[in-house]
């Protein structure tokens, strides 16, 4: 049976942003966050896509929060054309924090980032994501206010993945303004997206958003993030 076409809605609107390598990339104005859906990830993602969402936000290496394999199944169930949907994949370059553990070397961080991209794409059942975001930064960078060698090495690994055609857009997740500006100034495929939590007690993360704008980095698409199933039609009607 041919996959059903999703209903068009406000969240399915797209915009063009500069790609990390060359040209432009199409990005939905809103993504469906796949975190915390657990064993019902496939069901909830499919319902969201049929309600009008055109893209998802997922991650590799966080099995307690994300199930990229189930998200990939839902995407292929709803869409028959790869150009009709958008996937944002977040990856880690740091091991889970352990008391007394040494910080990862640059080589280890590079390898972790590369493996995370490949395994994340394998889980999704895709050859490429639309955007790959580096989660972080390292604890060393947060303390010093400067990118660590591990952070830079992981970013270089993502740049190599973009040059190999596995993403049109590169970005970072939860990088504070000084580190965002530093990573945006590195040569090679450019940082084009910045995902940050919008918190009312921090002025809706205005400092982060201003720093991104000053560095020529786009705000990553807003992700509708709910831990339980809600009426996605209502979310889209309010978008």
Coordinates of N, CA and C in Angstrom, one line a residue:
X1 N 0.8 -1.2 0.0 CA 0.0 0.0 0.0 C 0.9 1.2 0.0
X2 N 0.5 2.2 -0.8 CA 1.3 3.4 -0.9 C 1.2 4.2 0.4
X3 N 2.3 4.8 0.9 CA 2.2 5.6 2.1 C 1.2 6.8 1.9
X4 N 0.5 7.1 2.9 CA -0.4 8.2 2.9 C 0.3 9.6 3.0
X5 N -0.2 10.5 2.2 CA 0.5 11.9 2.2 C 0.0 12.6 3.5
X6 N 0.9 13.2 4.3 CA 0.6 13.9 5.5 C -0.2 15.2 5.2
X7 N -1.1 15.6 6.1 CA -1.8 16.8 5.9 C -0.9 18.0 6.1
X8 N -1.1 19.0 5.2 CA -0.3 20.2 5.3 C -0.8 21.1 6.4
X9 N 0.2 21.7 7.1 CA -0.2 22.5 8.2 C 0.9 23.6 8.4
X10 N 0.7 24.5 9.4 CA 1.7 25.5 9.6 C 3.1 25.0 9.9
X11 N 3.1 23.9 10.6 CA 4.5 23.4 11.0 C 5.2 22.7 9.8
X12 N 4.5 22.5 8.7 CA 5.1 21.9 7.6 C 5.7 23.0 6.6
X13 N 5.6 24.2 7.0 CA 6.2 25.3 6.2 C 7.7 25.1 6.2
X14 N 8.4 25.5 5.1 CA 9.8 25.3 5.0 C 10.4 26.7 4.7
X15 N 11.7 26.8 5.0 CA 12.5 28.0 4.7 C 13.9 27.6 4.2
X16 N 14.5 28.5 3.5 CA 15.8 28.2 3.0 C 16.9 28.9 3.8
X17 N 17.9 28.1 4.2 CA 19.1 28.7 4.9 C 20.4 28.3 4.2
X18 N 21.4 29.0 4.4 CA 22.7 28.7 3.8 C 23.2 27.3 4.3
X19 N 23.6 26.5 3.3 CA 24.1 25.2 3.7 C 25.5 25.3 4.3
X20 N 26.0 24.3 5.0 CA 27.3 24.4 5.6 C 28.5 24.3 4.6
X21 N 28.2 23.6 3.5 CA 29.2 23.5 2.4 C 29.0 24.5 1.4
X22 N 28.0 24.4 0.6 CA 27.7 25.4 -0.4 C 26.2 25.3 -0.8
X23 N 25.7 26.3 -1.4 CA 24.3 26.4 -1.8 C 23.4 26.6 -0.6
X24 N 22.1 26.2 -0.7 CA 21.2 26.4 0.4 C 20.6 25.0 0.8
X25 N 19.9 25.0 1.9 CA 19.2 23.8 2.4 C 17.8 24.2 2.9
X26 N 16.8 23.4 2.7 CA 15.5 23.6 3.1 C 15.3 23.1 4.5
X27 N 14.7 23.9 5.4 CA 14.5 23.5 6.8 C 13.0 23.8 7.2
X28 N 12.4 22.9 7.8 CA 11.0 23.1 8.3 C 11.0 24.2 9.4
X29 N 10.0 24.9 9.6 CA 9.9 25.9 10.7 C 9.8 25.2 12.1
X30 N 9.3 24.0 12.1 CA 9.1 23.3 13.3 C 9.3 21.8 13.1
X31 N 10.0 21.2 14.1 CA 10.3 19.7 14.1 C 9.5 19.1 15.2
X32 N 9.3 17.8 15.1 CA 8.7 17.0 16.1 C 9.9 16.3 16.9
X33 N 10.0 16.6 18.2 CA 11.0 16.1 19.0 C 10.6 14.6 19.4
X34 N 11.5 13.7 19.1 CA 11.2 12.3 19.3 C 11.6 11.8 20.7
X35 N 12.1 12.6 21.6 CA 12.6 12.2 22.9 C 11.5 11.7 23.8
X36 N 11.8 10.8 24.6 CA 10.9 10.3 25.7 C 9.6 9.6 25.2
X37 N 9.6 9.2 24.0 CA 8.4 8.4 23.5 C 8.6 6.9 23.7
X38 N 9.9 6.5 24.0 CA 10.2 5.1 24.3 C 9.6 4.1 23.4
X39 N 8.9 3.1 23.9 CA 8.4 2.0 23.1 C 7.3 2.5 22.2
X40 N 6.8 3.7 22.3 CA 5.7 4.2 21.5 C 6.2 5.2 20.5
X41 N 7.5 5.3 20.3 CA 8.1 6.3 19.4 C 7.6 6.2 18.0
X42 N 7.6 5.0 17.4 CA 7.1 4.8 16.1 C 5.6 5.3 15.9
X43 N 4.8 4.9 16.9 CA 3.4 5.4 16.8 C 3.2 6.9 16.9
X44 N 3.9 7.5 17.9 CA 3.7 8.9 18.1 C 4.4 9.7 16.9
X45 N 5.5 9.3 16.4 CA 6.1 10.0 15.3 C 5.3 9.9 14.1
X46 N 4.7 8.7 13.8 CA 3.9 8.6 12.6 C 2.6 9.5 12.7
X47 N 2.0 9.6 13.9 CA 0.9 10.4 14.1 C 1.2 11.9 13.9
X48 N 2.4 12.3 14.4 CA 2.8 13.7 14.2 C 3.0 14.0 12.8
X49 N 3.7 13.1 12.0 CA 3.9 13.3 10.6 C 2.6 13.4 9.8
X50 N 1.7 12.5 10.1 CA 0.4 12.6 9.4 C -0.4 13.8 9.8
X51 N -0.1 14.4 10.9 CA -0.8 15.6 11.3 C -0.3 16.8 10.7
X52 N 1.0 16.7 10.1 CA 1.5 17.9 9.4 C 3.0 18.2 9.6
X53 N 3.6 17.6 10.6 CA 5.0 17.8 10.8 C 5.8 17.2 9.6
X54 N 6.8 17.9 9.2 CA 7.6 17.5 8.1 C 9.0 17.1 8.5
X55 N 9.4 17.1 9.8 CA 10.7 16.8 10.2 C 10.7 16.4 11.6
X56 N 11.8 15.7 12.0 CA 12.0 15.2 13.3 C 13.4 15.5 13.9
X57 N 13.4 15.7 15.2 CA 14.7 15.9 15.9 C 15.0 14.6 16.7
X58 N 16.1 14.0 16.5 CA 16.5 12.8 17.2 C 18.0 12.8 17.6
X59 N 18.4 11.8 18.2 CA 19.8 11.7 18.6 C 20.3 10.3 18.7
X60 N 21.6 10.1 18.6 CA 22.2 8.8 18.8 C 23.0 8.8 20.1
X61 N 23.0 7.7 20.8 CA 23.7 7.6 22.0 C 23.0 7.9 23.3
X62 N 21.7 8.1 23.2 CA 20.8 8.4 24.3 C 19.6 7.5 24.3
X63 N 19.9 6.2 24.5 CA 18.8 5.2 24.3 C 17.7 5.4 25.4
X64 N 17.9 6.0 26.5 CA 16.9 6.2 27.5 C 15.9 7.3 27.0
X65 N 16.3 8.1 26.1 CA 15.5 9.2 25.6 C 15.0 9.1 24.2
X66 N 15.9 8.6 23.3 CA 15.6 8.5 21.9 C 15.7 7.1 21.3
X67 N 14.9 6.9 20.3 CA 14.9 5.6 19.6 C 14.9 6.0 18.1
X68 N 16.1 6.2 17.6 CA 16.1 6.7 16.2 C 15.7 5.6 15.2
X69 N 15.8 4.3 15.6 CA 15.3 3.3 14.7 C 13.8 3.4 14.5
X70 N 13.1 3.5 15.6 CA 11.6 3.6 15.5 C 11.2 4.9 14.7
X71 N 12.0 6.0 14.9 CA 11.7 7.2 14.2 C 11.8 7.0 12.7
X72 N 12.9 6.3 12.3 CA 13.1 6.0 10.9 C 12.1 5.2 10.3
X73 N 11.5 4.2 11.0 CA 10.4 3.4 10.5 C 9.2 4.3 10.2
X74 N 8.9 5.2 11.2 CA 7.8 6.1 11.0 C 7.9 7.0 9.8
X75 N 9.1 7.5 9.6 CA 9.4 8.4 8.4 C 9.2 7.6 7.1
X76 N 9.6 6.4 7.0 CA 9.5 5.6 5.8 C 8.1 5.2 5.6
X77 N 7.3 5.0 6.7 CA 5.9 4.6 6.5 C 5.1 5.7 5.9
X78 N 5.4 7.0 6.4 CA 4.5 8.1 5.9 C 5.0 8.7 4.6
X79 N 6.3 8.8 4.4 CA 6.8 9.4 3.2 C 7.5 8.4 2.3
X80 N 7.2 8.6 1.0 CA 7.9 7.8 0.0 C 9.0 8.5 -0.7
X81 N 9.0 9.9 -0.6 CA 10.1 10.7 -1.2 C 11.0 11.3 -0.1
X82 N 12.3 11.0 -0.2 CA 13.2 11.5 0.8 C 13.2 13.0 0.9
X83 N 13.0 13.7 -0.2 CA 13.0 15.1 -0.2 C 11.8 15.8 0.5
X84 N 10.9 15.0 0.9 CA 9.7 15.5 1.6 C 9.8 15.6 3.1
X85 N 10.9 15.1 3.7 CA 11.0 15.2 5.1 C 12.4 15.5 5.5
X86 N 12.5 16.0 6.7 CA 13.8 16.5 7.3 C 14.2 15.8 8.6
X87 N 15.4 15.5 8.7 CA 15.9 14.8 9.9 C 17.1 15.5 10.5
X88 N 17.0 15.9 11.7 CA 18.0 16.5 12.5 C 18.6 15.5 13.5
X89 N 19.8 15.1 13.3 CA 20.5 14.1 14.2 C 21.5 14.7 15.1
X90 N 21.4 14.6 16.4 CA 22.3 15.0 17.3 C 23.3 13.9 17.7
X91 N 24.6 14.2 17.9 CA 25.5 13.2 18.3 C 26.4 13.7 19.4
X92 N 26.9 12.7 20.2 CA 27.8 13.0 21.3 C 29.3 12.7 20.9
X93 N 30.2 13.4 21.4 CA 31.6 13.1 21.3 C 32.3 12.8 22.6
X94 N 31.5 12.7 23.7 CA 32.0 12.5 25.0 C 31.4 11.3 25.6
X95 N 32.2 10.5 26.4 CA 31.6 9.4 27.1 C 30.7 9.8 28.2
X96 N 29.9 9.0 28.7 CA 29.0 9.3 29.9 C 29.9 9.8 31.0
X97 N 29.6 10.8 31.7 CA 30.5 11.3 32.8 C 30.6 10.3 33.9
X98 N 31.8 10.2 34.4 CA 32.1 9.3 35.5 C 33.1 10.0 36.4
X99 N 32.8 9.9 37.7 CA 33.6 10.6 38.7 C 35.1 10.0 38.6
X100 N 36.0 11.0 38.4 CA 37.4 10.6 38.4 C 37.9 10.2 37.0
X101 N 37.0 10.1 36.0 CA 37.4 9.7 34.7 C 38.2 10.8 34.0
X102 N 39.1 10.5 33.2 CA 39.9 11.5 32.5 C 39.1 12.0 31.3
X103 N 39.4 13.2 30.9 CA 38.7 13.8 29.7 C 39.2 13.1 28.5
X104 N 38.3 12.9 27.5 CA 38.7 12.2 26.3 C 39.8 12.9 25.5
X105 N 40.6 12.2 24.8 CA 41.6 12.7 24.0 C 40.9 13.3 22.7
X106 N 41.6 14.1 21.9 CA 41.1 14.6 20.7 C 40.8 13.4 19.7
X107 N 41.7 12.5 19.7 CA 41.5 11.3 18.8 C 40.3 10.5 19.2
X108 N 40.1 10.3 20.5 CA 38.9 9.6 20.9 C 37.6 10.3 20.6
X109 N 37.6 11.6 20.8 CA 36.4 12.4 20.5 C 36.1 12.4 19.0
X110 N 37.1 12.5 18.2 CA 36.9 12.4 16.7 C 36.3 11.1 16.4
X111 N 36.8 10.0 16.9 CA 36.3 8.7 16.6 C 34.9 8.5 17.1
X112 N 34.6 9.0 18.3 CA 33.2 8.9 18.9 C 32.2 9.6 18.0
X113 N 32.6 10.8 17.5 CA 31.7 11.6 16.7 C 31.4 10.9 15.4
X114 N 32.4 10.4 14.8 CA 32.3 9.7 13.5 C 31.4 8.5 13.6
X115 N 31.7 7.7 14.6 CA 30.9 6.4 14.9 C 29.5 6.8 15.2
X116 N 29.2 7.8 16.0 CA 27.9 8.2 16.3 C 27.1 8.6 15.1
X117 N 27.7 9.3 14.2 CA 27.0 9.7 12.9 C 26.6 8.5 12.1
X118 N 27.6 7.6 11.9 CA 27.3 6.4 11.1 C 26.2 5.5 11.8
X119 N 26.3 5.3 13.1 CA 25.3 4.4 13.7 C 24.0 5.1 13.8
X120 N 24.0 6.4 14.0 CA 22.7 7.1 14.0 C 22.0 7.0 12.6
X121 N 22.7 7.2 11.6 CA 22.1 7.0 10.2 C 21.7 5.6 10.0
X122 N 22.5 4.6 10.4 CA 22.1 3.2 10.2 C 20.8 2.9 11.0
X123 N 20.7 3.5 12.2 CA 19.5 3.3 12.9 C 18.2 3.9 12.2
X124 N 18.4 5.1 11.7 CA 17.3 5.7 10.9 C 17.0 5.1 9.6
X125 N 18.0 4.3 9.1 CA 17.8 3.7 7.8 C 18.0 4.7 6.7
X126 N 18.9 5.6 6.9 CA 19.2 6.7 5.9 C 20.7 6.7 5.5
X127 N 20.9 7.2 4.3 CA 22.3 7.4 3.9 C 22.8 8.8 4.4
X128 N 21.9 9.7 4.7 CA 22.3 11.1 5.1 C 21.2 11.7 5.9
X129 N 21.6 12.5 6.8 CA 20.7 13.4 7.5 C 20.6 14.7 6.9
X130 N 19.6 15.5 7.2 CA 19.6 16.9 6.7 C 20.5 17.8 7.5
X131 N 20.6 17.6 8.8 CA 21.4 18.3 9.7 C 22.0 17.4 10.8
X132 N 23.3 17.6 11.1 CA 23.9 16.9 12.2 C 24.4 17.9 13.2
X133 N 24.0 17.8 14.4 CA 24.4 18.7 15.5 C 25.3 18.0 16.5
X134 N 26.3 18.7 16.9 CA 27.2 18.3 18.0 C 26.7 18.7 19.3
X135 N 26.4 17.7 20.2 CA 26.0 18.0 21.5 C 27.2 18.2 22.4
X136 N 27.1 19.1 23.3 CA 28.2 19.4 24.2 C 28.0 20.7 24.9
X137 N 29.1 21.4 25.1 CA 30.5 21.1 24.8 C 31.1 20.3 26.0
X138 N 32.4 20.1 26.0 CA 33.1 19.3 27.0 C 33.1 20.1 28.3
X139 N 33.2 19.4 29.4 CA 33.3 20.1 30.7 C 34.5 21.0 30.8
X140 N 35.6 20.6 30.1 CA 36.8 21.5 30.1 C 36.5 22.8 29.4
X141 N 35.7 22.8 28.3 CA 35.4 24.0 27.6 C 34.5 24.9 28.5
X142 N 33.5 24.3 29.2 CA 32.6 25.1 30.0 C 33.4 25.8 31.1
X143 N 34.4 25.1 31.7 CA 35.2 25.7 32.7 C 36.1 26.8 32.2
X144 N 36.7 26.6 31.1 CA 37.7 27.5 30.6 C 37.2 28.6 29.7
X145 N 36.0 28.4 29.1 CA 35.4 29.3 28.2 C 36.1 29.2 26.8
X146 N 36.9 28.2 26.6 CA 37.5 28.0 25.3 C 37.2 26.5 24.8
X147 N 37.1 26.3 23.6 CA 36.9 25.0 23.1 C 38.1 24.1 23.4
X148 N 37.8 22.9 23.8 CA 38.9 21.9 24.1 C 39.4 21.3 22.8
X149 N 40.5 20.6 22.9 CA 41.0 19.9 21.7 C 40.0 18.8 21.3
X150 N 39.3 18.2 22.2 CA 38.3 17.2 22.0 C 37.1 17.8 21.2
X151 N 36.7 19.0 21.6 CA 35.6 19.6 21.0 C 35.9 19.9 19.5
X152 N 37.1 20.5 19.3 CA 37.5 20.8 17.9 C 37.6 19.6 17.1
X153 N 38.2 18.5 17.6 CA 38.4 17.3 16.9 C 37.1 16.7 16.5
X154 N 36.1 16.7 17.4 CA 34.8 16.2 17.1 C 34.1 17.0 16.0
X155 N 34.3 18.4 16.0 CA 33.7 19.2 15.0 C 34.4 18.9 13.7
X156 N 35.7 18.7 13.6 CA 36.3 18.4 12.4 C 35.8 17.1 11.8
X157 N 35.4 16.1 12.7 CA 34.9 14.9 12.2 C 33.5 15.1 11.6
X158 N 32.7 16.0 12.2 CA 31.4 16.3 11.5 C 31.6 17.0 10.2
X159 N 32.6 17.9 10.1 CA 32.9 18.6 8.9 C 33.2 17.5 7.8
X160 N 34.0 16.5 8.1 CA 34.3 15.5 7.2 C 33.1 14.7 6.7
X161 N 32.1 14.5 7.6 CA 30.9 13.8 7.3 C 30.1 14.7 6.3
X162 N 30.1 16.0 6.5 CA 29.3 16.9 5.6 C 30.0 16.9 4.2
X163 N 31.3 16.9 4.2 CA 32.0 16.9 2.9 C 31.7 15.5 2.2
X164 N 31.5 14.5 2.9 CA 31.2 13.2 2.3 C 29.8 13.0 1.9
X165 N 29.0 14.1 2.1 CA 27.6 14.1 1.7 C 26.6 13.5 2.7
X166 N 27.0 13.4 4.0 CA 26.1 12.8 4.9 C 25.3 13.9 5.7
X167 N 25.4 15.2 5.3 CA 24.6 16.2 5.9 C 24.8 17.5 5.1
X168 N 23.8 18.3 4.9 CA 23.9 19.6 4.3 C 24.2 20.7 5.3
X169 N 23.7 20.4 6.5 CA 23.8 21.4 7.6 C 24.5 20.8 8.8
X170 N 25.4 21.6 9.4 CA 26.1 21.3 10.6 C 25.7 22.3 11.7
X171 N 25.7 21.9 12.9 CA 25.4 22.8 14.0 C 25.8 22.3 15.3
X172 N 25.4 23.0 16.4 CA 25.8 22.6 17.7 C 24.5 22.7 18.6
X173 N 24.6 22.0 19.7 CA 23.5 22.0 20.7 C 24.0 22.4 22.0
X174 N 23.4 23.4 22.6 CA 23.7 23.8 24.0 C 25.1 24.4 24.2
X175 N 25.7 25.0 23.2 CA 26.9 25.7 23.3 C 26.7 27.1 23.8
X176 N 27.3 27.5 24.9 CA 27.1 28.9 25.3 C 27.8 29.9 24.3
X177 N 27.4 31.2 24.4 CA 27.8 32.1 23.4 C 29.3 32.2 23.1
X178 N 30.2 32.2 24.1 CA 31.6 32.3 23.7 C 32.1 31.1 22.9
X179 N 31.6 29.9 23.2 CA 32.0 28.7 22.5 C 31.3 28.6 21.1
X180 N 30.1 29.1 21.1 CA 29.4 29.2 19.8 C 30.2 30.1 18.8
X181 N 30.6 31.2 19.3 CA 31.3 32.1 18.4 C 32.7 31.5 18.0
X182 N 33.3 30.8 18.9 CA 34.6 30.2 18.5 C 34.4 29.1 17.5
X183 N 33.4 28.3 17.6 CA 33.2 27.2 16.7 C 32.7 27.7 15.3
X184 N 32.0 28.8 15.4 CA 31.5 29.4 14.1 C 32.7 30.1 13.3
X185 N 33.8 30.4 14.0 CA 34.9 31.0 13.3 C 35.9 30.0 12.7
X186 N 35.7 28.7 13.0 CA 36.6 27.7 12.5 C 36.5 27.6 11.0
X187 N 37.6 27.2 10.3 CA 37.5 27.1 8.8 C 36.8 25.8 8.4
X188 N 36.5 25.6 7.2 CA 35.9 24.4 6.7 C 34.4 24.6 6.7
X189 N 33.6 23.5 6.4 CA 32.2 23.6 6.4 C 31.7 24.3 7.7
X190 N 30.8 25.3 7.5 CA 30.4 26.2 8.6 C 29.3 25.7 9.5
X191 N 29.4 26.2 10.7 CA 28.3 25.9 11.7 C 27.1 26.8 11.3
X192 N 26.0 26.2 10.9 CA 24.8 26.9 10.5 C 23.6 26.9 11.4
X193 N 23.6 26.0 12.3 CA 22.5 25.8 13.2 C 22.9 25.8 14.7
X194 N 22.1 26.4 15.5 CA 22.3 26.3 17.0 C 21.0 26.0 17.7
X195 N 21.0 24.9 18.4 CA 19.8 24.5 19.1 C 20.1 24.7 20.6
X196 N 19.1 25.4 21.2 CA 19.3 25.8 22.6 C 17.9 25.7 23.3
X197 N 17.9 25.5 24.5 CA 16.6 25.4 25.3 C 16.1 26.9 25.4
X198 N 14.8 27.1 25.2 CA 14.2 28.4 25.4 C 13.6 28.4 26.8
X199 N 14.3 29.1 27.7 CA 13.8 29.2 29.1 C 13.3 30.6 29.4
X200 N 12.1 30.6 30.0 CA 11.5 31.9 30.4 C 12.4 32.6 31.5
X201 N 13.0 31.8 32.4 CA 13.8 32.4 33.4 C 15.2 33.0 32.9
X202 N 15.5 32.7 31.6 CA 16.7 33.3 31.0 C 16.3 34.1 29.8
X203 N 15.2 34.8 29.9 CA 14.8 35.7 28.8 C 14.6 34.9 27.5
X204 N 14.1 33.7 27.6 CA 14.0 32.9 26.4 C 15.3 32.7 25.7
X205 N 16.4 32.6 26.5 CA 17.7 32.3 26.0 C 18.2 33.4 25.0
X206 N 17.8 34.7 25.3 CA 18.1 35.8 24.4 C 19.6 35.9 24.1
X207 N 20.5 35.7 25.1 CA 21.9 35.8 24.9 C 22.4 34.8 23.9
X208 N 21.9 33.6 24.0 CA 22.3 32.5 23.1 C 21.8 32.9 21.7
X209 N 20.6 33.4 21.5 CA 20.1 33.7 20.2 C 20.8 34.9 19.6
X210 N 21.1 35.9 20.4 CA 21.9 37.0 19.9 C 23.3 36.6 19.5
X211 N 23.9 35.8 20.2 CA 25.3 35.3 19.9 C 25.2 34.6 18.5
X212 N 24.2 33.7 18.4 CA 24.1 33.0 17.1 C 23.9 33.9 15.9
X213 N 23.0 34.9 16.1 CA 22.8 35.9 15.0 C 24.0 36.7 14.7
X214 N 24.8 37.1 15.7 CA 26.0 37.8 15.5 C 27.1 37.0 14.7
X215 N 27.0 35.7 15.0 CA 28.0 34.8 14.3 C 27.5 34.3 13.0
X216 N 26.3 34.7 12.6 CA 25.8 34.3 11.3 C 25.3 32.8 11.3
X217 N 24.9 32.4 12.5 CA 24.4 31.0 12.7 C 22.8 31.1 12.9
X218 N 22.1 30.2 12.2 CA 20.7 30.2 12.3 C 20.2 29.5 13.5
X219 N 19.1 29.9 14.1 CA 18.5 29.2 15.2 C 17.9 27.9 14.6
X220 N 18.2 26.8 15.2 CA 17.7 25.5 14.7 C 16.1 25.5 14.8
X221 N 15.5 24.7 14.0 CA 14.0 24.7 14.0 C 13.5 24.4 15.4
X222 N 12.4 25.1 15.8 CA 11.8 24.8 17.0 C 11.3 23.4 17.1
X223 N 11.5 22.7 18.2 CA 11.1 21.3 18.3 C 9.9 21.2 19.3
X224 N 8.8 20.7 18.8 CA 7.6 20.5 19.7 C 8.0 19.3 20.5
X225 N 8.1 19.6 21.9 CA 8.7 18.5 22.8 C 7.7 18.3 23.9
X226 N 7.1 17.1 23.8 CA 6.1 16.7 24.8 C 6.5 15.3 25.3
X227 N 6.4 15.0 26.6 CA 6.8 13.7 27.1 C 5.6 12.7 27.0
X228 N 4.4 13.2 26.8 CA 3.3 12.3 26.7 C 2.6 12.7 25.4
X229 N 1.8 11.8 24.9 CA 1.1 12.1 23.6 C 0.0 13.2 23.9
X230 N 0.0 14.2 23.1 CA -1.0 15.3 23.1 C -1.6 15.4 21.7
X231 N -2.6 16.2 21.6 CA -3.3 16.4 20.3 C -2.4 17.2 19.4
X232 N -1.7 16.5 18.5 CA -0.7 17.3 17.6 C -1.5 18.2 16.7
X233 N -2.7 17.9 16.4 CA -3.5 18.8 15.5 C -3.7 20.2 16.3
X234 N -3.9 20.1 17.6 CA -4.0 21.4 18.3 C -2.7 22.2 18.3
X235 N -1.5 21.5 18.4 CA -0.2 22.1 18.4 C -0.1 22.9 17.0
X236 N -0.4 22.2 15.9 CA -0.3 22.8 14.6 C -1.2 23.9 14.4
X237 N -2.4 23.8 14.9 CA -3.4 24.9 14.8 C -2.9 26.2 15.4
X238 N -2.1 26.0 16.5 CA -1.6 27.2 17.2 C -0.3 27.7 16.7
X239 N 0.3 26.9 15.7 CA 1.7 27.3 15.2 C 1.6 28.5 14.4

